[in-house]
């Protein structure tokens, strides 16, 4: 019953955040600049949480997440711009195709382990990007012009859905099966878990929400180009998950929020931003490789205060 | 107490590169038996376990479990057929709680789908409740229920060994394979463990195959014993026969025969 | 005849990949780390060579040697500062640190000198030699000669010297090597030094051959050289050479067939095929996880 309590707390919190932000927008305190930062925050949270289910929960080291974001971005844009479908339908199509791409990539690659899997996912993401680069229907290298349709509401609802689905997956027998793969794949297999199935499922769910984030992203700006979805983007997403703590959903989300704010302040100085990012990444890996939160969730900081202290 | 043939291993062997690690192993277990598998270090005991459980595919021979040929089955499929195991070097899910470790092994007793869990349908709640209840039952048997919210890695060593057995049991095996369950335990802990093994065997109507270095333990509780040396079976029989078998004594020369 | 011309171009490109791949494969062989920053050491080598030739006006060979020496030092510094602490860390932590070091080097270079490209000065007169009706540029011959000399030198170091023997011992079993009295830390540093020097040489050669260098130039060749190393069998020195040359030839052929925009995809397709079909590569050994 603890878990359903967390669910209600989360739902009420989400409603309150939405109401407050919506209120601030309607009285004009949050102008378009801040609204845009909020939308980007939502996109980055979705990307972080969707990679979290692959790396943090299932322990499969993917560094090609931007590829699935690209699939979602392009296919949702094709649906809205070329086929004239409404945005929600476009978002669904983008997410669906991204999940499909996740299956196609995941089935052959997920039997690889560690470094090899990482490199293979990076390779697939690059192939996806190069395909978009070479297809004239979506504008090739010049990119695809898109009407700005994303609103704060779309972005927020998408984030809430993403977090709910991934949290619900995690807190179930399926999530435990996935975590057991991260902890010890051989033991997991020996306990009757179909490890291949759960790795592919987690990968597909992660890709689905990366695709949703891509759809929101594509309709938040006037153009999408293949270069946006290169491995630097994948590394950005990886940084959220790693800094937040491998295995912590709230950690990944907090890191995404924090780094979105930092990078919007440093938008004028991209090198400085990247120097800070990379230094933080190195220092965290050397001195606190489990990231900010480790595998703990923010909720566990509030309840069992006594236990939390002894579990170091 | 003993019944029908449960597992039959015929001429099983495995080759790594050019090296025949294990060859011509023939063994069987009847339902309800407690059988020991012993041998010096590097004799191929764990490799044999790995072949039985599907971690390795044997290069030669056939393994029949409960009437089914295990050829080509993956470990999780073998487990679903009713065989589960512990590991020589404890392989717990370290960052999961004690309760969750057992719940993972209980995975297949509930049937609620991923969709059901994501949308929190009633079948999710009933399935999870069933898993919780059963898992706590297992923990109680092993005296681990007081630790249920601790992380597995924080348990004392002896408790980790117990948790591994509890977890293996939660996978609902007919045949339980224990790989050196008493390794690293003191005599008191070993004694308690022997009693525990005898108890769960009766309680769950188990057949048990036990790898053990501690001769005392093996001789004390096993009904029959197989002896491996250099990848080949060199003897089998009752503890009394094994104790007096010259081949076994020779194989163990230089090692401690009796603890 | 045009095909032979293309083959020569492919081998020139492949030599560069091979030189970078050697560093990847040696480092991976010894500490099981994909040193993502290796491509950036290659970039630094190109810039050091550029400043040496264009600003200090020394010749090609002195510039090559300076670039190799400085890159060797940079490689050792990276290893000592960032990677040494990670020997017992998880593979994920090590890989992420390597990515961090790579991003850091790139952005520090951009921070200090901007992202603009630089045109490499000419080191050889633009002549070509006609061999059996095929025109081979003098630069191609220079590249090949330098690569071959460096590879022979490397083979000599690995197989005939004490440090080479130590490197092979540590890559087989670091703990046993330590017990045998080998200084593992120094051996690992030596491996980084040699690998980085080769990457530095590749950087100078790249600059001379393609005449255009920029701070992010190391990213793609770095990745591709890694692919070459995987293709050849990671950890295997002959594998890195063969893998690098093959990849160079394949890319050149894909371009020559008129698919130049797909050239980069070719490398990644090869990577995925090799990972799925034979992850141990051409010369690699199969390993099995102990249960």
Short mmCIF file of N, CA, C and O in Angstrom, two decimals, chain C residues 122-186:
data_model
loop_
_atom_site.label_atom_id
_atom_site.label_comp_id
_atom_site.label_asym_id
_atom_site.label_seq_id
_atom_site.Cartn_x
_atom_site.Cartn_y
_atom_site.Cartn_z
N UNK C 122 52.12 23.00 -46.63
CA UNK C 122 52.59 21.94 -47.52
C UNK C 122 53.98 21.50 -47.05
O UNK C 122 54.85 22.31 -46.80
N UNK C 123 54.16 20.21 -46.91
CA UNK C 123 55.48 19.75 -46.48
C UNK C 123 56.25 19.10 -47.63
O UNK C 123 57.46 18.96 -47.57
N UNK C 124 55.55 18.69 -48.64
CA UNK C 124 56.19 18.06 -49.78
C UNK C 124 55.66 18.73 -51.03
O UNK C 124 54.48 19.09 -51.08
N UNK C 125 56.48 18.93 -52.03
CA UNK C 125 55.95 19.46 -53.29
C UNK C 125 54.91 18.49 -53.87
O UNK C 125 55.04 17.28 -53.72
N UNK C 126 53.90 19.06 -54.44
CA UNK C 126 52.79 18.25 -54.94
C UNK C 126 53.20 17.52 -56.22
O UNK C 126 52.91 17.95 -57.33
N UNK C 127 53.93 16.43 -56.06
CA UNK C 127 54.32 15.66 -57.25
C UNK C 127 53.72 14.28 -57.14
O UNK C 127 53.26 13.86 -56.08
N UNK C 128 53.70 13.58 -58.24
CA UNK C 128 53.24 12.21 -58.14
C UNK C 128 54.17 11.33 -58.98
O UNK C 128 54.78 11.77 -59.94
N UNK C 129 54.25 10.11 -58.56
CA UNK C 129 55.15 9.18 -59.21
C UNK C 129 54.31 8.20 -60.00
O UNK C 129 53.25 7.74 -59.54
N UNK C 130 54.75 7.90 -61.19
CA UNK C 130 53.99 6.98 -62.02
C UNK C 130 54.57 5.58 -61.89
O UNK C 130 55.69 5.32 -62.27
N UNK C 131 53.78 4.71 -61.27
CA UNK C 131 54.22 3.33 -61.15
C UNK C 131 53.28 2.45 -61.96
O UNK C 131 52.08 2.38 -61.65
N UNK C 132 53.79 1.85 -63.01
CA UNK C 132 52.99 0.97 -63.88
C UNK C 132 51.68 1.65 -64.32
O UNK C 132 50.61 1.05 -64.27
N UNK C 133 51.78 2.90 -64.66
CA UNK C 133 50.61 3.61 -65.19
C UNK C 133 49.70 4.15 -64.12
O UNK C 133 48.66 4.73 -64.43
N UNK C 134 50.05 3.96 -62.85
CA UNK C 134 49.21 4.50 -61.78
C UNK C 134 49.92 5.68 -61.15
O UNK C 134 51.09 5.58 -60.79
N UNK C 135 49.20 6.80 -61.04
CA UNK C 135 49.80 7.96 -60.41
C UNK C 135 49.63 7.88 -58.90
O UNK C 135 48.52 7.83 -58.40
N UNK C 136 50.75 7.85 -58.21
CA UNK C 136 50.68 7.82 -56.75
C UNK C 136 51.33 9.09 -56.24
O UNK C 136 52.48 9.38 -56.58
N UNK C 137 50.60 9.85 -55.43
CA UNK C 137 51.15 11.12 -54.97
C UNK C 137 52.26 10.87 -53.98
O UNK C 137 52.29 9.85 -53.27
N UNK C 138 53.19 11.83 -53.95
CA UNK C 138 54.33 11.66 -53.06
C UNK C 138 53.87 11.60 -51.61
O UNK C 138 54.48 10.92 -50.78
N UNK C 139 52.76 12.28 -51.30
CA UNK C 139 52.28 12.27 -49.92
C UNK C 139 51.81 10.87 -49.53
O UNK C 139 52.07 10.39 -48.42
N UNK C 140 51.13 10.21 -50.46
CA UNK C 140 50.69 8.84 -50.15
C UNK C 140 51.88 7.96 -49.82
O UNK C 140 51.84 7.15 -48.90
N UNK C 141 52.94 8.12 -50.60
CA UNK C 141 54.12 7.30 -50.36
C UNK C 141 54.73 7.63 -49.00
O UNK C 141 55.10 6.74 -48.22
N UNK C 142 54.77 8.93 -48.68
CA UNK C 142 55.29 9.35 -47.39
C UNK C 142 54.49 8.71 -46.24
O UNK C 142 55.05 8.16 -45.28
N UNK C 143 53.17 8.80 -46.37
CA UNK C 143 52.30 8.23 -45.33
C UNK C 143 52.59 6.75 -45.14
O UNK C 143 52.78 6.26 -44.03
N UNK C 144 52.63 6.04 -46.27
CA UNK C 144 52.86 4.60 -46.19
C UNK C 144 54.20 4.31 -45.55
O UNK C 144 54.31 3.44 -44.68
N UNK C 145 55.22 5.05 -45.97
CA UNK C 145 56.56 4.80 -45.44
C UNK C 145 56.58 5.02 -43.93
O UNK C 145 57.06 4.18 -43.17
N UNK C 146 56.00 6.15 -43.50
CA UNK C 146 56.00 6.45 -42.06
C UNK C 146 55.24 5.37 -41.30
O UNK C 146 55.69 4.87 -40.26
N UNK C 147 54.07 4.99 -41.82
CA UNK C 147 53.27 3.98 -41.13
C UNK C 147 54.03 2.67 -41.01
O UNK C 147 54.07 2.07 -39.93
N UNK C 148 54.63 2.26 -42.11
CA UNK C 148 55.33 0.98 -42.08
C UNK C 148 56.49 1.03 -41.07
O UNK C 148 56.64 0.11 -40.25
N UNK C 149 57.24 2.13 -41.10
CA UNK C 149 58.36 2.24 -40.15
C UNK C 149 57.85 2.18 -38.71
O UNK C 149 58.38 1.44 -37.87
N UNK C 150 56.76 2.92 -38.44
CA UNK C 150 56.23 2.93 -37.06
C UNK C 150 55.75 1.56 -36.64
O UNK C 150 55.93 1.14 -35.50
N UNK C 151 55.13 0.85 -37.57
CA UNK C 151 54.61 -0.47 -37.21
C UNK C 151 55.73 -1.46 -36.96
O UNK C 151 55.65 -2.29 -36.04
N UNK C 152 56.78 -1.37 -37.76
CA UNK C 152 57.93 -2.25 -37.52
C UNK C 152 58.54 -1.94 -36.15
O UNK C 152 58.83 -2.83 -35.35
N UNK C 153 58.65 -0.65 -35.88
CA UNK C 153 59.18 -0.20 -34.60
C UNK C 153 58.33 -0.76 -33.45
O UNK C 153 58.85 -1.26 -32.44
N UNK C 154 57.00 -0.69 -33.63
CA UNK C 154 56.10 -1.17 -32.59
C UNK C 154 56.27 -2.67 -32.38
O UNK C 154 56.35 -3.15 -31.23
N UNK C 155 56.32 -3.41 -33.47
CA UNK C 155 56.52 -4.86 -33.36
C UNK C 155 57.81 -5.16 -32.61
O UNK C 155 57.85 -6.06 -31.77
N UNK C 156 58.84 -4.36 -32.94
CA UNK C 156 60.12 -4.55 -32.26
C UNK C 156 59.96 -4.32 -30.76
O UNK C 156 60.38 -5.13 -29.94
N UNK C 157 59.30 -3.19 -30.42
CA UNK C 157 59.15 -2.87 -28.98
C UNK C 157 58.37 -3.96 -28.27
O UNK C 157 58.75 -4.43 -27.20
N UNK C 158 57.27 -4.38 -28.87
CA UNK C 158 56.39 -5.34 -28.19
C UNK C 158 57.05 -6.70 -28.04
O UNK C 158 56.89 -7.37 -27.02
N UNK C 159 57.80 -7.11 -29.07
CA UNK C 159 58.30 -8.48 -29.02
C UNK C 159 59.75 -8.61 -28.60
O UNK C 159 60.18 -9.69 -28.17
N UNK C 160 60.54 -7.55 -28.71
CA UNK C 160 61.97 -7.72 -28.47
C UNK C 160 62.48 -6.97 -27.24
O UNK C 160 63.62 -7.13 -26.86
N UNK C 161 61.67 -6.10 -26.65
CA UNK C 161 62.20 -5.34 -25.52
C UNK C 161 61.57 -5.81 -24.22
O UNK C 161 60.55 -6.49 -24.20
N UNK C 162 62.19 -5.38 -23.13
CA UNK C 162 61.73 -5.75 -21.81
C UNK C 162 60.34 -5.16 -21.54
O UNK C 162 59.45 -5.82 -21.02
N UNK C 163 60.18 -3.88 -21.92
CA UNK C 163 58.91 -3.23 -21.65
C UNK C 163 57.78 -3.90 -22.47
O UNK C 163 56.66 -4.05 -22.00
N UNK C 164 58.14 -4.35 -23.68
CA UNK C 164 57.15 -5.05 -24.51
C UNK C 164 56.72 -6.34 -23.85
O UNK C 164 55.53 -6.68 -23.80
N UNK C 165 57.69 -7.04 -23.29
CA UNK C 165 57.37 -8.30 -22.62
C UNK C 165 56.48 -8.01 -21.41
O UNK C 165 55.50 -8.73 -21.15
N UNK C 166 56.81 -6.93 -20.69
CA UNK C 166 56.00 -6.56 -19.53
C UNK C 166 54.58 -6.23 -19.97
O UNK C 166 53.61 -6.62 -19.32
N UNK C 167 54.46 -5.51 -21.08
CA UNK C 167 53.12 -5.16 -21.56
C UNK C 167 52.30 -6.41 -21.87
O UNK C 167 51.13 -6.51 -21.52
N UNK C 168 52.94 -7.36 -22.53
CA UNK C 168 52.20 -8.59 -22.87
C UNK C 168 51.83 -9.35 -21.60
O UNK C 168 50.73 -9.89 -21.49
N UNK C 169 52.73 -9.35 -20.62
CA UNK C 169 52.44 -10.07 -19.38
C UNK C 169 51.26 -9.42 -18.65
O UNK C 169 50.34 -10.10 -18.21
N UNK C 170 51.29 -8.08 -18.56
CA UNK C 170 50.22 -7.40 -17.82
C UNK C 170 48.89 -7.61 -18.52
O UNK C 170 47.84 -7.79 -17.88
N UNK C 171 48.89 -7.61 -19.86
CA UNK C 171 47.61 -7.77 -20.55
C UNK C 171 47.06 -9.18 -20.35
O UNK C 171 45.86 -9.38 -20.36
N UNK C 172 47.94 -10.15 -20.13
CA UNK C 172 47.45 -11.51 -19.87
C UNK C 172 46.89 -11.64 -18.47
O UNK C 172 45.83 -12.20 -18.26
N UNK C 173 47.62 -11.14 -17.49
CA UNK C 173 47.19 -11.28 -16.10
C UNK C 173 47.94 -10.27 -15.22
O UNK C 173 49.07 -10.51 -14.83
N UNK C 174 47.30 -9.14 -14.93
CA UNK C 174 47.98 -8.08 -14.18
C UNK C 174 48.46 -8.55 -12.80
O UNK C 174 49.55 -8.19 -12.36
N UNK C 175 47.65 -9.37 -12.14
CA UNK C 175 48.02 -9.78 -10.78
C UNK C 175 49.25 -10.68 -10.80
O UNK C 175 50.18 -10.50 -10.01
N UNK C 176 49.23 -11.64 -11.73
CA UNK C 176 50.39 -12.53 -11.83
C UNK C 176 51.63 -11.73 -12.22
O UNK C 176 52.72 -11.96 -11.68
N UNK C 177 51.45 -10.75 -13.13
CA UNK C 177 52.59 -9.94 -13.56
C UNK C 177 53.17 -9.19 -12.37
O UNK C 177 54.39 -9.11 -12.20
N UNK C 178 52.27 -8.67 -11.53
CA UNK C 178 52.74 -7.92 -10.35
C UNK C 178 53.54 -8.84 -9.43
O UNK C 178 54.60 -8.48 -8.94
N UNK C 179 53.04 -10.06 -9.25
CA UNK C 179 53.75 -11.01 -8.39
C UNK C 179 55.12 -11.38 -8.96
O UNK C 179 56.03 -11.72 -8.23
N UNK C 180 55.24 -11.31 -10.28
CA UNK C 180 56.51 -11.64 -10.91
C UNK C 180 57.48 -10.45 -10.88
O UNK C 180 58.51 -10.46 -11.53
N UNK C 181 57.06 -9.38 -10.20
CA UNK C 181 57.97 -8.25 -10.04
C UNK C 181 57.87 -7.21 -11.14
O UNK C 181 58.72 -6.33 -11.24
N UNK C 182 56.83 -7.30 -11.98
CA UNK C 182 56.67 -6.29 -13.01
C UNK C 182 55.97 -5.07 -12.40
O UNK C 182 55.00 -5.23 -11.65
N UNK C 183 56.47 -3.89 -12.71
CA UNK C 183 55.82 -2.67 -12.22
C UNK C 183 54.61 -2.38 -13.12
O UNK C 183 54.74 -1.83 -14.21
N UNK C 184 53.44 -2.78 -12.65
CA UNK C 184 52.25 -2.72 -13.50
C UNK C 184 51.91 -1.27 -13.86
O UNK C 184 51.57 -0.97 -15.00
N UNK C 185 52.00 -0.37 -12.88
CA UNK C 185 51.66 1.03 -13.15
C UNK C 185 52.52 1.61 -14.26
O UNK C 185 52.01 2.25 -15.19
N UNK C 186 53.82 1.36 -14.17
CA UNK C 186 54.70 1.90 -15.21
C UNK C 186 54.43 1.26 -16.57
O UNK C 186 54.51 1.92 -17.60
#
